[in-house]
Tab-separated table of C-alpha atoms in Angstrom:
chain	number	residue	atom	x	y	z
A	1	PRO	CA	0.000	0.000	0.000
A	2	GLU	CA	2.826	2.451	0.710
A	3	ASP	CA	4.089	2.130	-2.876
A	4	ARG	CA	0.787	2.815	-4.642
A	5	GLU	CA	1.218	6.564	-4.776
A	6	ARG	CA	4.511	6.178	-6.643
A	7	VAL	CA	4.217	3.135	-8.945
A	8	PHE	CA	3.637	5.363	-11.994
A	9	ASP	CA	6.612	7.648	-11.170
A	10	ARG	CA	9.629	7.430	-13.461
A	11	PHE	CA	12.501	5.366	-12.086
A	12	TYR	CA	10.548	4.301	-8.983
A	13	ARG	CA	11.503	0.860	-7.714
A	14	ALA	CA	9.615	-0.538	-4.741
A	15	VAL	CA	11.568	-1.879	-1.806
A	16	GLY	CA	11.959	-5.605	-2.373
A	17	GLY	CA	11.850	-5.203	-6.144
A	18	GLN	CA	15.216	-3.561	-6.470
A	19	ASP	CA	16.986	-6.909	-6.961
A	20	ILE	CA	14.939	-7.586	-10.108
A	21	PRO	CA	16.331	-6.242	-13.402
A	22	GLY	CA	14.679	-3.117	-14.733
A	23	SER	CA	14.830	0.647	-14.697
A	24	GLY	CA	11.481	1.581	-13.163
A	25	LEU	CA	10.160	3.107	-16.386
A	26	GLY	CA	7.545	0.577	-17.527
A	27	LEU	CA	4.484	1.779	-15.630
A	28	ALA	CA	5.490	5.430	-16.083
A	29	ILE	CA	5.475	4.931	-19.857
A	30	VAL	CA	2.133	3.102	-19.700
A	31	ALA	CA	0.600	5.952	-17.685
A	32	GLN	CA	1.918	8.609	-20.073
A	33	VAL	CA	0.549	6.835	-23.169
A	34	ILE	CA	-2.845	6.087	-21.608
A	35	GLU	CA	-3.237	9.645	-20.300
A	36	ALA	CA	-2.218	11.064	-23.708
A	37	HIS	CA	-5.220	9.203	-25.128
A	38	GLY	CA	-7.583	10.619	-22.504
A	39	GLY	CA	-7.525	7.553	-20.256
A	40	THR	CA	-6.678	6.843	-16.647
A	41	VAL	CA	-4.498	4.267	-14.902
A	42	PHE	CA	-5.173	2.640	-11.545
A	43	VAL	CA	-3.781	0.332	-8.880
A	44	GLU	CA	-6.108	-1.628	-6.584
A	45	ASP	CA	-6.339	-4.714	-4.397
A	46	PRO	CA	-7.334	-7.951	-6.120
A	47	ALA	CA	-10.801	-9.343	-5.421
A	48	ASP	CA	-9.227	-12.127	-3.369
A	49	GLY	CA	-5.732	-13.169	-2.423
A	50	PRO	CA	-2.409	-11.393	-2.373
A	51	GLY	CA	-0.972	-9.157	-5.048
A	52	VAL	CA	-2.125	-6.076	-6.854
A	53	VAL	CA	-4.217	-5.209	-9.896
A	54	VAL	CA	-2.813	-2.577	-12.263
A	55	GLY	CA	-5.041	-1.448	-15.092
A	56	PHE	CA	-6.329	1.353	-17.234
A	57	SER	CA	-9.453	2.683	-18.891
A	58	LEU	CA	-9.822	4.560	-22.155
A	59	PRO	CA	-12.730	6.717	-23.308
A	60	THR	CA	-15.051	5.146	-25.860
A	61	GLU	CA	-15.343	8.390	-27.827
A	62	PRO	CA	-12.541	10.695	-29.027
A	63	ALA	CA	-11.972	13.851	-27.012
A	64	ALA	CA	-13.669	17.025	-28.311
A	65	ASP	CA	-10.302	18.460	-29.402
A	66	ASP	CA	-9.312	15.242	-31.269
A	67	PRO	CA	-9.245	15.947	-35.028
A	68	ARG	CA	-10.560	12.468	-35.939
């Protein structure tokens, strides 16, 4: 829970995950792309059991300022 506020920050590596290869950019890039398309990203508890659910939602219609 203490890491949730920062998982989408660039270069953030949670304590305990710092021994795993990576740069801490993956979720930051995901968040930037999703938000650029008018969407949102989220982190929540799973329905049951340990772990975490990371996901996103995108609008079903283009934004008003989208030229499409």
